Structures are given as structure tokens and as C-alpha cells.
PDB file of C-alpha atoms and ligand atoms in Angstrom:
ATOM      1  CA  GLN A 240      -9.272   2.586   6.114  1.00 86.00           C
ATOM      2  CA  GLY A 241     -10.493  -0.908   7.312  1.00 93.00           C
ATOM      3  CA  ALA A 242     -12.326   0.473   9.940  1.00 97.00           C
ATOM      4  CA  ILE A 243     -13.651  -3.079  11.613  1.00 98.00           C
ATOM      5  CA  SER A 244     -17.289  -3.237  13.012  1.00 98.00           C
ATOM      6  CA  PHE A 245     -18.664  -6.492  14.900  1.00 98.00           C
ATOM      7  CA  LYS A 246     -22.510  -5.798  15.140  1.00 98.00           C
ATOM      8  CA  ASP A 247     -24.217  -8.821  17.658  1.00 98.00           C
ATOM      9  CA  VAL A 248     -21.960 -11.911  16.088  1.00 98.00           C
ATOM     10  CA  HIS A 249     -22.581 -14.840  17.262  1.00 97.00           C
ATOM     11  CA  PHE A 250     -20.649 -18.064  16.819  1.00 97.00           C
ATOM     12  CA  ALA A 251     -20.244 -21.916  17.679  1.00 97.00           C
ATOM     13  CA  TYR A 252     -18.243 -24.279  15.933  1.00 96.00           C
ATOM     14  CA  ASP A 253     -20.496 -26.550  17.104  1.00 95.00           C
ATOM     15  CA  PRO A 254     -24.200 -25.750  17.367  1.00 91.00           C
ATOM     16  CA  ALA A 255     -24.715 -26.688  20.903  1.00 93.00           C
ATOM     17  CA  ARG A 256     -22.085 -24.825  22.497  1.00 96.00           C
ATOM     18  CA  PRO A 257     -22.018 -21.059  21.655  1.00 96.00           C
ATOM     19  CA  ILE A 258     -18.964 -19.889  21.958  1.00 97.00           C
ATOM     20  CA  LEU A 259     -19.555 -15.830  20.960  1.00 98.00           C
ATOM     21  CA  LYS A 260     -22.577 -15.080  22.196  1.00 97.00           C
ATOM     22  CA  GLY A 261     -23.691 -11.592  20.897  1.00 97.00           C
ATOM     23  CA  ILE A 262     -20.125  -9.141  20.420  1.00 98.00           C
ATOM     24  CA  SER A 263     -20.272  -5.886  19.747  1.00 98.00           C
ATOM     25  CA  PHE A 264     -17.279  -3.032  18.900  1.00 98.00           C
ATOM     26  CA  GLU A 265     -15.244  -1.761  16.312  1.00 98.00           C
ATOM     27  CA  VAL A 266     -11.938  -0.600  15.005  1.00 98.00           C
ATOM     28  CA  PRO A 267     -11.757   2.821  14.299  1.00 97.00           C
ATOM     29  CA  ALA A 268      -9.641   3.029  10.804  1.00 97.00           C
ATOM     30  CA  GLY A 269      -5.380   3.211  12.040  1.00 95.00           C
ATOM     31  CA  LYS A 270      -6.830   2.583  15.981  1.00 96.00           C
ATOM     32  CA  THR A 271      -5.993  -0.360  17.751  1.00 96.00           C
ATOM     33  CA  VAL A 272      -8.049  -2.088  19.867  1.00 97.00           C
ATOM     34  CA  ALA A 273      -7.146  -4.830  21.945  1.00 97.00           C
ATOM     35  CA  VAL A 274      -9.401  -8.103  23.395  1.00 97.00           C
ATOM     36  CA  VAL A 275      -7.571 -10.013  26.734  1.00 96.00           C
ATOM     37  CA  GLY A 276      -9.687 -12.710  28.387  1.00 94.00           C
ATOM     38  CA  PRO A 277      -9.014 -15.879  30.069  1.00 93.00           C
ATOM     39  CA  SER A 278      -7.975 -19.254  27.537  1.00 93.00           C
ATOM     40  CA  GLY A 279     -11.073 -20.590  26.310  1.00 95.00           C
ATOM     41  CA  ALA A 280     -12.983 -16.758  26.147  1.00 96.00           C
ATOM     42  CA  GLY A 281     -13.035 -16.874  22.567  1.00 97.00           C
ATOM     43  CA  LYS A 282     -10.837 -13.933  22.083  1.00 96.00           C
ATOM     44  CA  SER A 283      -8.881 -16.142  18.797  1.00 95.00           C
ATOM     45  CA  THR A 284     -11.825 -16.700  17.036  1.00 96.00           C
ATOM     46  CA  LEU A 285     -12.965 -13.453  16.922  1.00 96.00           C
ATOM     47  CA  SER A 286      -9.709 -13.001  14.211  1.00 94.00           C
ATOM     48  CA  ARG A 287     -11.091 -15.706  12.604  1.00 94.00           C
ATOM     49  CA  LEU A 288     -13.976 -14.832  11.903  1.00 96.00           C
ATOM     50  CA  LEU A 289     -12.386 -11.393  10.511  1.00 96.00           C
ATOM     51  CA  TYR A 290     -10.234 -13.792   8.814  1.00 93.00           C
ATOM     52  CA  ARG A 291     -13.446 -15.427   7.662  1.00 94.00           C
ATOM     53  CA  PHE A 292     -12.155 -18.916   8.500  1.00 92.00           C
ATOM     54  CA  TYR A 293     -15.545 -19.208   9.286  1.00 94.00           C
ATOM     55  CA  ASP A 294     -19.061 -18.081   8.915  1.00 91.00           C
ATOM     56  CA  ILE A 295     -21.005 -16.196  11.526  1.00 93.00           C
ATOM     57  CA  GLN A 296     -24.333 -17.848  12.123  1.00 92.00           C
ATOM     58  CA  SER A 297     -26.146 -13.947  12.859  1.00 95.00           C
ATOM     59  CA  GLY A 298     -24.935 -10.551  13.442  1.00 97.00           C
ATOM     60  CA  THR A 299     -22.371  -8.974  11.183  1.00 98.00           C
ATOM     61  CA  ILE A 300     -18.451  -7.582  10.598  1.00 98.00           C
ATOM     62  CA  THR A 301     -18.169  -5.244   8.121  1.00 98.00           C
ATOM     63  CA  VAL A 302     -14.738  -3.568   6.910  1.00 97.00           C
ATOM     64  CA  ASP A 303     -15.076   0.043   5.707  1.00 96.00           C
ATOM     65  CA  GLY A 304     -18.560  -0.525   5.783  1.00 96.00           C
ATOM     66  CA  GLN A 305     -19.237  -3.328   4.126  1.00 96.00           C
ATOM     67  CA  ASP A 306     -20.548  -6.396   4.641  1.00 97.00           C
ATOM     68  CA  ILE A 307     -17.315  -9.115   5.240  1.00 97.00           C
ATOM     69  CA  ARG A 308     -19.642 -11.558   3.395  1.00 95.00           C
ATOM     70  CA  THR A 309     -20.245  -9.731   0.426  1.00 96.00           C
ATOM     71  CA  VAL A 310     -16.773  -9.037  -0.168  1.00 94.00           C
ATOM     72  CA  THR A 311     -14.527 -12.342  -2.141  1.00 93.00           C
ATOM     73  CA  GLN A 312     -12.429 -14.439   0.686  1.00 90.00           C
ATOM     74  CA  LYS A 313      -9.190 -13.026  -1.150  1.00 87.00           C
ATOM     75  CA  SER A 314     -10.185  -9.584  -1.706  1.00 90.00           C
ATOM     76  CA  LEU A 315     -10.565  -9.321   1.892  1.00 93.00           C
ATOM     77  CA  ARG A 316      -7.656 -11.479   2.753  1.00 89.00           C
ATOM     78  CA  SER A 317      -5.287  -9.199   0.518  1.00 87.00           C
ATOM     79  CA  GLY A 318      -6.459  -6.093   2.939  1.00 91.00           C
ATOM     80  CA  ILE A 319      -5.382  -8.146   6.422  1.00 93.00           C
ATOM     81  CA  GLY A 320      -1.894  -8.820   8.054  1.00 90.00           C
ATOM     82  CA  MET A 321      -1.818 -11.742  10.016  1.00 89.00           C
ATOM     83  CA  VAL A 322       1.225 -12.000  12.542  1.00 90.00           C
ATOM     84  CA  PRO A 323      -0.147 -15.860  14.855  1.00 88.00           C
ATOM     85  CA  GLN A 324       1.350 -17.087  18.060  1.00 88.00           C
ATOM     86  CA  ASP A 325       3.469 -19.643  15.718  1.00 86.00           C
ATOM     87  CA  THR A 326       4.504 -18.468  12.474  1.00 85.00           C
ATOM     88  CA  VAL A 327       4.678 -21.594  10.393  1.00 82.00           C
ATOM     89  CA  LEU A 328       7.453 -20.573   7.943  1.00 80.00           C
ATOM     90  CA  PHE A 329       7.445 -22.738   4.464  1.00 77.00           C
ATOM     91  CA  ASN A 330      10.331 -24.903   4.175  1.00 74.00           C
ATOM     92  CA  ASP A 331      12.751 -23.053   2.343  1.00 73.00           C
ATOM     93  CA  THR A 332      14.944 -19.907   2.995  1.00 73.00           C
ATOM     94  CA  VAL A 333      14.284 -16.648   4.730  1.00 76.00           C
ATOM     95  CA  ALA A 334      13.663 -14.773   1.615  1.00 74.00           C
ATOM     96  CA  TYR A 335      10.837 -16.992  -0.007  1.00 75.00           C
ATOM     97  CA  ASN A 336       9.132 -17.032   3.244  1.00 78.00           C
ATOM     98  CA  ILE A 337       8.387 -13.111   3.143  1.00 77.00           C
ATOM     99  CA  ARG A 338       8.071 -13.331  -0.398  1.00 75.00           C
ATOM    100  CA  TYR A 339       5.451 -15.780  -0.403  1.00 70.00           C
ATOM    101  CA  GLY A 340       2.776 -15.480   3.467  1.00 58.00           C
ATOM    102  CA  ARG A 341       0.893 -18.619   3.532  1.00 51.00           C
ATOM    103  CA  THR A 342      -1.859 -16.696   2.472  1.00 49.00           C
ATOM    104  CA  SER A 343      -0.414 -15.035  -0.583  1.00 47.00           C
ATOM    105  CA  ALA A 344       1.319 -17.685  -2.493  1.00 45.00           C
ATOM    106  CA  SER A 345      -2.319 -19.233  -3.260  1.00 48.00           C
ATOM    107  CA  ASP A 346      -2.796 -16.107  -4.622  1.00 50.00           C
ATOM    108  CA  GLY A 347       1.147 -15.577  -6.929  1.00 51.00           C
ATOM    109  CA  GLU A 348       1.773 -12.915  -5.018  1.00 57.00           C
ATOM    110  CA  VAL A 349       5.572 -11.940  -5.715  1.00 61.00           C
ATOM    111  CA  PHE A 350       7.264  -9.495  -4.441  1.00 64.00           C
ATOM    112  CA  ALA A 351      10.318  -9.246  -6.236  1.00 69.00           C
ATOM    113  CA  ALA A 352      14.115  -8.825  -4.697  1.00 69.00           C
ATOM    114  CA  ALA A 353      15.065  -5.931  -3.894  1.00 67.00           C
ATOM    115  CA  GLU A 354      12.069  -5.137  -2.517  1.00 70.00           C
ATOM    116  CA  VAL A 355      12.949  -8.771  -0.178  1.00 69.00           C
ATOM    117  CA  ALA A 356      16.354  -7.447   1.046  1.00 70.00           C
ATOM    118  CA  GLN A 357      15.255  -4.151   1.838  1.00 68.00           C
ATOM    119  CA  ILE A 358      12.428  -5.471   3.929  1.00 70.00           C
ATOM    120  CA  ALA A 359      15.389  -8.233   5.429  1.00 68.00           C
ATOM    121  CA  HIS A 360      17.537  -4.988   6.746  1.00 67.00           C
ATOM    122  CA  PHE A 361      14.802  -3.280   7.942  1.00 63.00           C
ATOM    123  CA  ILE A 362      14.243  -6.042  10.231  1.00 66.00           C
ATOM    124  CA  GLU A 363      17.711  -7.021  10.544  1.00 60.00           C
ATOM    125  CA  ALA A 364      17.808  -3.488  12.247  1.00 52.00           C
ATOM    126  CA  LEU A 365      15.664  -4.532  15.397  1.00 49.00           C
ATOM    127  CA  PRO A 366      17.535  -7.842  16.232  1.00 49.00           C
ATOM    128  CA  GLU A 367      21.435  -9.076  15.675  1.00 53.00           C
ATOM    129  CA  GLY A 368      23.100 -11.226  13.263  1.00 52.00           C
ATOM    130  CA  PHE A 369      19.642 -11.584  11.472  1.00 57.00           C
ATOM    131  CA  ASP A 370      21.237 -11.131   8.099  1.00 58.00           C
ATOM    132  CA  THR A 371      23.474 -14.246   8.357  1.00 60.00           C
ATOM    133  CA  LYS A 372      19.971 -16.500   8.794  1.00 65.00           C
ATOM    134  CA  VAL A 373      18.848 -15.055   5.371  1.00 65.00           C
ATOM    135  CA  GLY A 374      18.475 -18.085   2.832  1.00 66.00           C
ATOM    136  CA  GLU A 375      19.363 -20.722   5.438  1.00 65.00           C
ATOM    137  CA  ARG A 376      16.229 -23.141   6.195  1.00 64.00           C
ATOM    138  CA  GLY A 377      13.194 -21.565   7.680  1.00 61.00           C
ATOM    139  CA  LEU A 378      13.442 -23.765  10.128  1.00 63.00           C
ATOM    140  CA  LYS A 379      16.043 -23.670  11.740  1.00 71.00           C
ATOM    141  CA  LEU A 380      15.115 -19.473  13.048  1.00 77.00           C
ATOM    142  CA  SER A 381      14.111 -19.259  16.412  1.00 80.00           C
ATOM    143  CA  GLY A 382      10.620 -18.513  17.697  1.00 84.00           C
ATOM    144  CA  GLY A 383      11.532 -14.860  18.053  1.00 83.00           C
ATOM    145  CA  GLU A 384      13.784 -14.930  14.361  1.00 82.00           C
ATOM    146  CA  LYS A 385       9.818 -16.740  13.112  1.00 84.00           C
ATOM    147  CA  GLN A 386       8.201 -13.630  14.180  1.00 86.00           C
ATOM    148  CA  ARG A 387      10.401 -11.570  12.740  1.00 83.00           C
ATOM    149  CA  VAL A 388      10.009 -13.175   9.608  1.00 84.00           C
ATOM    150  CA  ALA A 389       5.945 -12.882   9.655  1.00 86.00           C
ATOM    151  CA  ILE A 390       6.585  -9.478   9.867  1.00 85.00           C
ATOM    152  CA  ALA A 391       8.469  -8.555   7.680  1.00 83.00           C
ATOM    153  CA  ARG A 392       5.411 -10.257   5.304  1.00 83.00           C
ATOM    154  CA  THR A 393       3.239  -8.091   7.098  1.00 84.00           C
ATOM    155  CA  ILE A 394       5.792  -5.123   6.048  1.00 79.00           C
ATOM    156  CA  LEU A 395       5.555  -5.783   2.222  1.00 80.00           C
ATOM    157  CA  LYS A 396       2.348  -6.123   2.004  1.00 80.00           C
ATOM    158  CA  ALA A 397       1.643  -3.423   3.865  1.00 81.00           C
ATOM    159  CA  PRO A 398      -2.373  -3.944   4.543  1.00 89.00           C
ATOM    160  CA  PRO A 399      -4.317  -1.188   6.171  1.00 93.00           C
ATOM    161  CA  ILE A 400      -5.291  -3.992   8.354  1.00 96.00           C
ATOM    162  CA  LEU A 401      -3.257  -5.838  11.212  1.00 95.00           C
ATOM    163  CA  ILE A 402      -4.548  -9.440  13.490  1.00 95.00           C
ATOM    164  CA  LEU A 403      -2.128  -9.365  15.897  1.00 94.00           C
ATOM    165  CA  ASP A 404      -2.626 -12.930  17.646  1.00 93.00           C
ATOM    166  CA  GLU A 405      -0.924 -13.551  20.522  1.00 92.00           C
ATOM    167  CA  ALA A 406       2.112 -12.624  18.398  1.00 91.00           C
ATOM    168  CA  THR A 407       4.562 -12.437  21.414  1.00 90.00           C
ATOM    169  CA  SER A 408       3.344 -15.245  23.812  1.00 87.00           C
ATOM    170  CA  ALA A 409       5.218 -18.103  22.592  1.00 87.00           C
ATOM    171  CA  LEU A 410       8.365 -16.273  23.100  1.00 89.00           C
ATOM    172  CA  ASP A 411      10.848 -15.785  26.137  1.00 90.00           C
ATOM    173  CA  THR A 412      10.351 -11.758  27.876  1.00 89.00           C
ATOM    174  CA  THR A 413      13.313 -10.718  26.533  1.00 88.00           C
ATOM    175  CA  THR A 414      12.689 -11.485  22.957  1.00 86.00           C
ATOM    176  CA  GLU A 415       8.834 -10.826  23.851  1.00 88.00           C
ATOM    177  CA  ARG A 416      10.093  -7.087  24.186  1.00 86.00           C
ATOM    178  CA  GLU A 417      12.080  -6.262  20.871  1.00 82.00           C
ATOM    179  CA  ILE A 418       9.333  -8.117  19.318  1.00 85.00           C
ATOM    180  CA  GLN A 419       6.986  -5.305  20.829  1.00 87.00           C
ATOM    181  CA  THR A 420       8.826  -2.521  19.376  1.00 84.00           C
ATOM    182  CA  ALA A 421       9.101  -4.105  16.102  1.00 81.00           C
ATOM    183  CA  LEU A 422       4.985  -4.645  16.376  1.00 87.00           C
ATOM    184  CA  ASP A 423       4.720  -1.317  17.668  1.00 86.00           C
ATOM    185  CA  VAL A 424       6.475   0.074  14.574  1.00 82.00           C
ATOM    186  CA  VAL A 425       3.770  -1.843  12.522  1.00 84.00           C
ATOM    187  CA  SER A 426       1.037  -1.007  13.774  1.00 88.00           C
ATOM    188  CA  LYS A 427       1.594   2.755  13.779  1.00 86.00           C
ATOM    189  CA  ASN A 428      -1.231   4.158  11.840  1.00 86.00           C
ATOM    190  CA  ARG A 429      -3.329   1.025  10.846  1.00 92.00           C
ATOM    191  CA  THR A 430      -6.029  -1.134  12.104  1.00 97.00           C
ATOM    192  CA  THR A 431      -4.677  -3.346  14.484  1.00 96.00           C
ATOM    193  CA  LEU A 432      -7.247  -6.308  16.356  1.00 97.00           C
ATOM    194  CA  VAL A 433      -4.671  -6.653  18.905  1.00 96.00           C
ATOM    195  CA  ILE A 434      -5.119 -10.885  20.578  1.00 96.00           C
ATOM    196  CA  ALA A 435      -3.548 -10.702  24.324  1.00 93.00           C
ATOM    197  CA  HIS A 436      -3.992 -12.653  27.218  1.00 86.00           C
ATOM    198  CA  ARG A 437      -1.974 -10.310  29.723  1.00 83.00           C
ATOM    199  CA  LEU A 438      -3.217  -6.319  29.836  1.00 86.00           C
ATOM    200  CA  SER A 439       0.573  -5.615  30.424  1.00 82.00           C
ATOM    201  CA  THR A 440       0.984  -6.177  27.044  1.00 83.00           C
ATOM    202  CA  VAL A 441      -1.587  -3.654  25.415  1.00 89.00           C
ATOM    203  CA  ILE A 442      -1.118  -0.263  27.646  1.00 87.00           C
ATOM    204  CA  GLY A 443      -0.349   1.752  24.316  1.00 87.00           C
ATOM    205  CA  ALA A 444      -4.335   0.175  22.475  1.00 93.00           C
ATOM    206  CA  ASP A 445      -7.176   3.026  22.150  1.00 95.00           C
ATOM    207  CA  GLU A 446      -9.680   0.821  23.940  1.00 96.00           C
ATOM    208  CA  ILE A 447      -9.098  -2.798  25.385  1.00 97.00           C
ATOM    209  CA  ILE A 448     -12.346  -5.136  25.167  1.00 97.00           C
ATOM    210  CA  VAL A 449     -12.076  -8.356  28.504  1.00 96.00           C
ATOM    211  CA  LEU A 450     -13.717 -10.914  27.003  1.00 97.00           C
ATOM    212  CA  LYS A 451     -14.690 -13.610  29.059  1.00 97.00           C
ATOM    213  CA  SER A 452     -17.050 -17.034  27.984  1.00 96.00           C
ATOM    214  CA  GLY A 453     -18.045 -15.611  25.062  1.00 97.00           C
ATOM    215  CA  GLU A 454     -18.609 -11.931  25.868  1.00 97.00           C
ATOM    216  CA  ILE A 455     -18.091  -8.283  26.755  1.00 98.00           C
ATOM    217  CA  ALA A 456     -17.202  -8.044  30.553  1.00 96.00           C
ATOM    218  CA  GLU A 457     -15.387  -5.050  30.422  1.00 96.00           C
ATOM    219  CA  ARG A 458     -13.976  -2.521  28.223  1.00 96.00           C
ATOM    220  CA  GLY A 459     -12.303   0.487  28.293  1.00 95.00           C
ATOM    221  CA  THR A 460      -8.643   2.026  28.320  1.00 93.00           C
ATOM    222  CA  HIS A 461      -5.531   0.953  30.097  1.00 91.00           C
ATOM    223  CA  ALA A 462      -5.455   3.789  32.782  1.00 91.00           C
ATOM    224  CA  ALA A 463     -10.325   2.750  33.323  1.00 91.00           C
ATOM    225  CA  LEU A 464      -9.504  -0.660  33.362  1.00 90.00           C
ATOM    226  CA  LEU A 465      -6.479  -0.892  35.467  1.00 88.00           C
ATOM    227  CA  GLU A 466      -8.553   2.264  38.483  1.00 87.00           C
ATOM    228  CA  ARG A 467     -11.607  -0.102  38.393  1.00 83.00           C
ATOM    229  CA  ASN A 468      -9.962  -4.000  38.934  1.00 73.00           C
TER     230      ASN A 468
HETATM  231  P1  LIG B 541      -8.752 -18.190  23.098  1.00 54.43           P
HETATM  232  O1  LIG B 541      -8.787 -17.588  22.262  1.00 54.43           O
HETATM  233  O2  LIG B 541      -9.975 -17.343  23.869  1.00 54.43           O
HETATM  234  O3  LIG B 541      -8.091 -18.990  24.231  1.00 54.43           O
HETATM  235  P2  LIG B 541     -10.795 -19.645  21.518  1.00 54.43           P
HETATM  236  O4  LIG B 541     -10.490 -18.790  20.638  1.00 54.43           O
HETATM  237  O5  LIG B 541      -9.168 -20.387  20.867  1.00 54.43           O
HETATM  238  O6  LIG B 541     -10.251 -18.696  23.006  1.00 54.43           O
HETATM  239  O7  LIG B 541     -11.591 -20.780  21.721  1.00 54.43           O
HETATM  240  C1  LIG B 541     -12.924 -20.711  22.006  1.00 54.43           C
HETATM  241  C2  LIG B 541     -13.972 -21.553  22.817  1.00 54.43           C
HETATM  242  O8  LIG B 541     -13.873 -22.563  21.446  1.00 54.43           O
HETATM  243  C3  LIG B 541     -12.476 -22.842  23.165  1.00 54.43           C
HETATM  244  O9  LIG B 541     -13.622 -23.091  24.077  1.00 54.43           O
HETATM  245  C4  LIG B 541     -11.666 -23.599  21.910  1.00 54.43           C
HETATM  246  O10 LIG B 541     -12.009 -25.204  22.887  1.00 54.43           O
HETATM  247  C5  LIG B 541     -13.221 -23.601  20.967  1.00 54.43           C
HETATM  248  N1  LIG B 541     -12.919 -24.146  19.855  1.00 54.43           N
HETATM  249  C6  LIG B 541     -11.470 -23.373  19.267  1.00 54.43           C
HETATM  250  N2  LIG B 541     -11.430 -23.822  17.684  1.00 54.43           N
HETATM  251  C7  LIG B 541     -12.244 -24.678  17.828  1.00 54.43           C
HETATM  252  C8  LIG B 541     -12.601 -25.309  17.054  1.00 54.43           C
HETATM  253  N3  LIG B 541     -11.933 -25.633  15.513  1.00 54.43           N
HETATM  254  N4  LIG B 541     -13.795 -26.136  17.192  1.00 54.43           N
HETATM  255  C9  LIG B 541     -14.367 -26.438  17.689  1.00 54.43           C
HETATM  256  N5  LIG B 541     -14.248 -25.710  19.154  1.00 54.43           N
HETATM  257  C10 LIG B 541     -13.089 -24.788  18.823  1.00 54.43           C
HETATM  258  P1  LIG B 542      -6.635 -24.097  14.912  1.00 54.43           P
HETATM  259  O1  LIG B 542      -6.345 -23.429  16.486  1.00 54.43           O
HETATM  260  O2  LIG B 542      -8.763 -24.281  15.621  1.00 54.43           O
HETATM  261  O3  LIG B 542      -5.925 -25.425  14.710  1.00 54.43           O
HETATM  262  P2  LIG B 542      -5.854 -22.044  13.656  1.00 54.43           P
HETATM  263  O4  LIG B 542      -5.988 -20.673  13.859  1.00 54.43           O
HETATM  264  O5  LIG B 542      -5.049 -22.019  14.035  1.00 54.43           O
HETATM  265  O6  LIG B 542      -6.466 -23.130  13.991  1.00 54.43           O
HETATM  266  O7  LIG B 542      -6.128 -22.309  12.400  1.00 54.43           O
HETATM  267  C1  LIG B 542      -7.283 -22.201  11.824  1.00 54.43           C
HETATM  268  C2  LIG B 542      -7.081 -22.596   9.853  1.00 54.43           C
HETATM  269  O8  LIG B 542      -6.449 -21.560   9.697  1.00 54.43           O
HETATM  270  C3  LIG B 542      -6.656 -23.191   9.603  1.00 54.43           C
HETATM  271  O9  LIG B 542      -6.848 -24.656   8.369  1.00 54.43           O
HETATM  272  C4  LIG B 542      -5.088 -23.323   9.476  1.00 54.43           C
HETATM  273  O10 LIG B 542      -3.782 -23.929   8.776  1.00 54.43           O
HETATM  274  C5  LIG B 542      -5.643 -21.774   8.551  1.00 54.43           C
HETATM  275  N1  LIG B 542      -4.535 -20.757   9.269  1.00 54.43           N
HETATM  276  C6  LIG B 542      -4.227 -20.314  10.492  1.00 54.43           C
HETATM  277  N2  LIG B 542      -3.006 -19.458  10.429  1.00 54.43           N
HETATM  278  C7  LIG B 542      -3.291 -18.837   8.833  1.00 54.43           C
HETATM  279  C8  LIG B 542      -2.723 -17.935   8.356  1.00 54.43           C
HETATM  280  N3  LIG B 542      -1.553 -17.027   9.387  1.00 54.43           N
HETATM  281  N4  LIG B 542      -2.926 -17.918   7.142  1.00 54.43           N
HETATM  282  C9  LIG B 542      -3.689 -18.662   6.547  1.00 54.43           C
HETATM  283  N5  LIG B 542      -3.907 -19.797   7.242  1.00 54.43           N
HETATM  284  C10 LIG B 542      -3.952 -19.763   8.150  1.00 54.43           C
END
């Protein structure tokens, strides 16, 4: 479920400056595709288009064969879990932040306290001392802990599609490894689009797309790309 297809997608924030110049790729249901490339290549723009923050100028983006322009934004977004680079939390408890996603809050999506406690317990099993932070103000959390909250939110929503947009790139190496482990669990069997800046963090992806100046410069498995470079 959640197969994604980009077909000849063109996009520009400013008509005078094309950002994506005919991008085509697919993420088969349950698979993981990673997009890597230099800063400014248009990687994050791809994820924003899939989430419909912006509409494309030409081409087609489909989810399960359906053009995303023909479904309501609400139903599109309810099927997508997004873990951004810097998770912005409500100035409230961790439990509250897990219960209300930044997007789901507007939909009035509320989860039972028991569910939230279960999820908090699950992520607590990964890092140390996370339980003591539940109940504290969200903004006191470290970057790694914020990402755990974002992951917990995603688990609770159980969306078929996951977007990981540089989800670990603001973290130190040790924390990055811990969060990566949690993300590997969450992305298993989910259709996942990973945006990353380093090839070494996306070794397990089914396909890696190298984006340069809004065009696909190379694509293949991690092993194939290493062999060619
Ligand atoms: P990447 O994720 O590969 O670093 P982005 O998709 O964030 O690249 O950005 C691609 C290009 O689009 C950059 O040149 C960036 O400055 C520009 N850009 C990104 N967001 C906006 C925006 N909201 N308005 C105008 N230009 C933008
Ligand atoms: P930029 O880098 O140009 O600031 P962002 O990707 O941060 O773009 O955000 C683009 C728009 O989407 C902003 O209005 C921002 O508030 C919103 N946004 C970003 N991340 C999320 C999210 N996880 N859920 C809901 N809205 C988001």
C-alpha cells in the first residue's frame, strides 16, 4: 500500500528559476527509495510536493495510482507520516506531542492515553531515560529526543507512507545511529521516501537516486553506485 510515482515532474517556486526539471521515479509499495545529492539540488522540494505543500507545474504525482491533485489534502496527508530534520513540538508535554501530530491536530485526531503510553514505552526501550521526560515541557528535549517524539507520532498514526527528510542530519553521530535504528524499525514494510545528504546513511535503501540541480544524475543500489564512483 502507498505506492508512489513521480512522472516527469517539473516545479519552480519562482517561474524564472526551475528547481525540478523532469523528475521520474517510483517507490513500490513497502519499499524504500532514498534521494541524495548536494544542498540545493531540490531533495526537500520533492518531499514537500508529495505532501502537497505546493502544486507541481507539470507532470504527475500519484499514490496508489491516484493523482494526488484529485484527493483531498486531508486524506492524502493522513496516509503520510513525516519526520522532518527539525521537529517542531507544541510547548506542552511529550505525551501531548505524541498524541497530536502537527498535521493531525487540525484534523482533530486524538489518540487514547493508553495508546500514547504504549508508544512512549516502546520508544523508551530504545533510548535511556526517556520516560522521565514524559510530562516535562516538550521544548526541554534534546534533538534526538524530539526525533523520538516524531517517530512515536508516526507509529501511532501508522501511515502506509513515510517521508524521512534529513531526519537524522541535525544529530551527533551517536544519536544519529540510535535514531537510525528506530527509523529502520518504523520504515520496515512501509513505503518510504528518504531524503539524505550522505550515501553512507542510506545503505539499506532499495534504490538510491542522486539528484543534482533538479535532475536525476544517477540511480541504483548502494553497491552499484559505489562501484561506479
Ligand atoms: P535540498 O533539499 O536538495 O537542499 P531544496 O529542495 O530545499 O534542496 O531547495 C532547492 C532549491 O529551491 C534551493 O535553491 C532553494 O533555495 C530553493 N527553495 C527552497 N524552498 C524555497 C521556497 N519556499 N521559495 C523559494 N525557493 C525555495
Ligand atoms: P522551508 O524550508 O521553505 O521553510 P518547510 O519544509 O520547513 O519549508 O515548510 C514548508 C511549509 O510546510 C511551512 O509552512 C511549514 O510550516 C509547513 N510544514 C513543515 N513541516 C511540516 C509538518 N511536518 N507538518 C505540517 N506542516 C509542516
